[in-house]
GROMACS .gro file of C-alpha atoms in nm:
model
  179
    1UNK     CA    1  23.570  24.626   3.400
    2UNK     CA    2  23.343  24.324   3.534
    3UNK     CA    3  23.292  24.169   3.168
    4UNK     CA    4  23.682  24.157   3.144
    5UNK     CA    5  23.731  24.003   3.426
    6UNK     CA    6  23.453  23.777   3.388
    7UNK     CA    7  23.600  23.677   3.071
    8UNK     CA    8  23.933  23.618   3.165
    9UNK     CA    9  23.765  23.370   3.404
   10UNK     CA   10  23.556  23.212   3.171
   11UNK     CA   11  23.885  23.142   2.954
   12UNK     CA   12  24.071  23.053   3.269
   13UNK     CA   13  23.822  22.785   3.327
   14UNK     CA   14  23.783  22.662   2.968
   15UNK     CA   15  24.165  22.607   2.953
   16UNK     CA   16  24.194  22.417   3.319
   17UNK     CA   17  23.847  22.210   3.207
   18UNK     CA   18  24.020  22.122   2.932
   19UNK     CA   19  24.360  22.041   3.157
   20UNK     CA   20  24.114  21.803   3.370
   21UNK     CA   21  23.979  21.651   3.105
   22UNK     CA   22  24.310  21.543   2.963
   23UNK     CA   23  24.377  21.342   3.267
   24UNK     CA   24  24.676  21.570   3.410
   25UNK     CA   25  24.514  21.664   3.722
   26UNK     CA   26  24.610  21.418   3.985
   27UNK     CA   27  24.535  21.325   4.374
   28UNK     CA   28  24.806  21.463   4.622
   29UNK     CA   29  25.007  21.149   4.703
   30UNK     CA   30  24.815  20.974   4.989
   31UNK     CA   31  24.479  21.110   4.921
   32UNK     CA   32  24.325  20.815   4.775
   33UNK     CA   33  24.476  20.578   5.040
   34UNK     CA   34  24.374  20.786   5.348
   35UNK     CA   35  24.045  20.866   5.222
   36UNK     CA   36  23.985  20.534   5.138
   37UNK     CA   37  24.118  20.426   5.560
   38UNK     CA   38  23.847  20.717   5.677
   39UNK     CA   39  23.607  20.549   5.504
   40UNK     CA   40  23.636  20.200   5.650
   41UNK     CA   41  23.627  20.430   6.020
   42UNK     CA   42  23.306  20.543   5.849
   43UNK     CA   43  23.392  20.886   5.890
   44UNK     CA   44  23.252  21.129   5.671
   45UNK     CA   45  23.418  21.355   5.349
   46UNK     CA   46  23.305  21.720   5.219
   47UNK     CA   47  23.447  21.921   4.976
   48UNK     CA   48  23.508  22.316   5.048
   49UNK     CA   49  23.649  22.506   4.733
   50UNK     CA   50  23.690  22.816   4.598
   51UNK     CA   51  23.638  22.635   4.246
   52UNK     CA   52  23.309  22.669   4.058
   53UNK     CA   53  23.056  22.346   4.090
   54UNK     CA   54  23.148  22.259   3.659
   55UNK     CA   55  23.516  22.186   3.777
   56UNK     CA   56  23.442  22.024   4.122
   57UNK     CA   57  23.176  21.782   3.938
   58UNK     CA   58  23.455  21.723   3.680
   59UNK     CA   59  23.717  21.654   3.907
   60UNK     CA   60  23.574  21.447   4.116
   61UNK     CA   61  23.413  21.257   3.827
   62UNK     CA   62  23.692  21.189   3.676
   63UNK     CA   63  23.943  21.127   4.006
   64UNK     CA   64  23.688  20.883   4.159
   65UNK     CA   65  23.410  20.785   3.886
   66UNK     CA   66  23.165  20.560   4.072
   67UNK     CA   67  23.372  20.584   4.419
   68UNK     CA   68  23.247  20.938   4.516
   69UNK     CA   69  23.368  20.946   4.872
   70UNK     CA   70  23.218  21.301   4.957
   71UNK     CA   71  22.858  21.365   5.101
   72UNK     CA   72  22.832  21.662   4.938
   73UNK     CA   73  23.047  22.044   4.835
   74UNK     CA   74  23.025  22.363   4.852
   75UNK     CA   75  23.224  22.537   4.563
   76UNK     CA   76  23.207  22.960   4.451
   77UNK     CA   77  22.843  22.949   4.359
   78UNK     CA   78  22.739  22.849   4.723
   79UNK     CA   79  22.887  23.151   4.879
   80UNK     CA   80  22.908  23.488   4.879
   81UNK     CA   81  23.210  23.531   5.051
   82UNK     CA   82  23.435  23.277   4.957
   83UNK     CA   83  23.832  23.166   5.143
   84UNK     CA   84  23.985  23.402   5.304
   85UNK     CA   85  23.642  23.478   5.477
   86UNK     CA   86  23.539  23.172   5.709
   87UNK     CA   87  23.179  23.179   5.540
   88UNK     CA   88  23.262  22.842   5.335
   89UNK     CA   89  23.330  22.623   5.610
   90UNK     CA   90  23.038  22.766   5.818
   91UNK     CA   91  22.810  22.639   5.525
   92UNK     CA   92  22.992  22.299   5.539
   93UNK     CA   93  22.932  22.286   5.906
   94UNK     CA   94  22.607  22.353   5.890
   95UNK     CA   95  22.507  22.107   5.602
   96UNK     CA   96  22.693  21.833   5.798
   97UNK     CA   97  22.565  21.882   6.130
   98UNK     CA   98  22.905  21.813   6.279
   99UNK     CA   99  23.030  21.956   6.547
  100UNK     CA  100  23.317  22.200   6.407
  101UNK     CA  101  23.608  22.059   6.755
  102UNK     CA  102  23.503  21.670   6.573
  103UNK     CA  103  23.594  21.816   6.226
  104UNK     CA  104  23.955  21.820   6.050
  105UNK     CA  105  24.038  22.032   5.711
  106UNK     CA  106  24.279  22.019   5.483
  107UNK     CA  107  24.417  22.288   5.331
  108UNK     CA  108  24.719  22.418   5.081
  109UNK     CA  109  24.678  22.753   5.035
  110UNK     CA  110  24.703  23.060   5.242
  111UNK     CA  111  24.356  23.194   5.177
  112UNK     CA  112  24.181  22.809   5.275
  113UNK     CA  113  24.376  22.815   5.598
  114UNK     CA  114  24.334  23.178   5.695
  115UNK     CA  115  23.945  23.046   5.596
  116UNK     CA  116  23.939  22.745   5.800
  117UNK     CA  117  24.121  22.883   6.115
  118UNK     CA  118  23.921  23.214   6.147
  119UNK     CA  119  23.607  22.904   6.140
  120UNK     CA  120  23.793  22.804   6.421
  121UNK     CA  121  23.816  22.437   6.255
  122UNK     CA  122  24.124  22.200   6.373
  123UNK     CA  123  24.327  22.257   6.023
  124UNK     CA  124  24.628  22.046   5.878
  125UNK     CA  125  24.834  22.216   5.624
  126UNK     CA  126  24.934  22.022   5.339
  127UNK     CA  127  25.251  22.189   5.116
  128UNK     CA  128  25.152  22.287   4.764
  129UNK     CA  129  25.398  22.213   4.479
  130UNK     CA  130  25.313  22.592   4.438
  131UNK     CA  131  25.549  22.758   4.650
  132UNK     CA  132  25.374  22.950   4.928
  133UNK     CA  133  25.503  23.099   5.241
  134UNK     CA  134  25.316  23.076   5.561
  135UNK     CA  135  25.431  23.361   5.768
  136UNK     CA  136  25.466  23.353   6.167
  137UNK     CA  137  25.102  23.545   6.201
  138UNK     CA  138  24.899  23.241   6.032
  139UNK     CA  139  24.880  23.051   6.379
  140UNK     CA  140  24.952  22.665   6.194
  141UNK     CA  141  24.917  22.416   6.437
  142UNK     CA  142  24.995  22.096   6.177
  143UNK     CA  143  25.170  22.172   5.911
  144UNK     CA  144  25.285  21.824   5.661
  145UNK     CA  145  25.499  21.770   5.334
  146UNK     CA  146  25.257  21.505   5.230
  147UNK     CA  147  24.969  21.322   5.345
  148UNK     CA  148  25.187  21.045   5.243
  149UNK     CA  149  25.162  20.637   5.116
  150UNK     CA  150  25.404  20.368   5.069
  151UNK     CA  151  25.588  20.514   4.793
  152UNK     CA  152  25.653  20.890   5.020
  153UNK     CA  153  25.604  20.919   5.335
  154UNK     CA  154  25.488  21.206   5.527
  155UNK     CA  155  25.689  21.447   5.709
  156UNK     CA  156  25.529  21.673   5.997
  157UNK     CA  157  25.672  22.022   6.002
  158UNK     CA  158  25.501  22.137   6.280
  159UNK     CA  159  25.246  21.964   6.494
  160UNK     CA  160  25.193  21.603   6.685
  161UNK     CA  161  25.439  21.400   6.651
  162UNK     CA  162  25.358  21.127   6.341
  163UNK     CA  163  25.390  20.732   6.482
  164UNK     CA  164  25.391  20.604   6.131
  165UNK     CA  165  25.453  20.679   5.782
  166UNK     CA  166  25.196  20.868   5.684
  167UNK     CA  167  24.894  21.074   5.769
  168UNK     CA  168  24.626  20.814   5.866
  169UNK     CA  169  24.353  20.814   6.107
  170UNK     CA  170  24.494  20.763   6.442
  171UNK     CA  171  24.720  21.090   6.366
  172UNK     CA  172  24.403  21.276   6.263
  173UNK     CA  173  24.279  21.185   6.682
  174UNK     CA  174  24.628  21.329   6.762
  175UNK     CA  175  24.554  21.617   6.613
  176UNK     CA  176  24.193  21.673   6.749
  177UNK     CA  177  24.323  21.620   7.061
  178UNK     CA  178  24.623  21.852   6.944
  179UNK     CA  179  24.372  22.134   6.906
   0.00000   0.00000   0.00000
């Protein structure tokens, strides 16, 4: 029924809430670094999840404190159609006012790319430490191990070539030009 499943999300929540809380939750490695580069190119930062608006405010909260780099989200509660369905990312358009071809997303998970390529938004693929296999029909263009920083660097699977290290903003004009 609905209520079951309703409450096997509400305990789902509780227990990754609680998971947050407890500090375990971490930035991919090279988020903080290239966020922090995008910034200083004044470029601008949204969040589009599939996560409910409790556990984005936590996360980012508790990730970034007084540093909140994004402008704004849009989590579950925003849409009715949520990733695979492009809806998500059309919101985030819209509420930034950016043209989609001047936009870049990334993504880890099969349902947030099918999302932001059927929004026909340039899209690089970041690996998941959960294991997830992107079959020949999802049309990746820029697919990466790691955004990458000083400690790991990145490696691009498929895509532009990377002059560098790591994911930073000249390879994100590679890629818009890429696309």
């Amino acid at each position: 029924s609905n209520e079951f499943i309703y409450k096997i999300h509400q305990e789902k929540q509780k227990h990754y809430l609680s998971l947050v809380k407890s500090g375990v939750v971490k930035l991919k490695t090279g988020v903080n670094r290239l966020i922090n580069e995008l910034s200083c190119q004044n470029v601008r930062h949204f969040i589009v999840t599939s996560s409910s608006k409790i556990q984005v405010n936590l996360l980012v909260d508790i990730l970034f404190g007084q540093n909140n780099p994004f402008e704004f989200f849009v989590a579950s509660e925003d849409v009715e159609l949520h990733k695979p369905n492009p809806l998500p990312y059309h919101k985030a358009i819209s509420l930034s006012g950016i043209d989609k071809s001047n936009t870049i997303v990334f993504e880890d998970s099969i349902p947030g790319v099918l999302s932001s390529l059927s929004a026909k938004i340039p899209t690089i693929c970041v690996k998941s430490n959960i294991p997830t296999n992107f079959d020949k029909s999802i049309p990746i263009k820029c697919l990466i191990d790691t955004i990458g920083d000083e400690g790991k660097y990145s490696n691009v699977l498929i895509g532009p070539k990377l002059n560098g290290n790591f994911i930073n903003f000249d390879y994100l004009n590679k890629v818009l030009d890429f696309n």
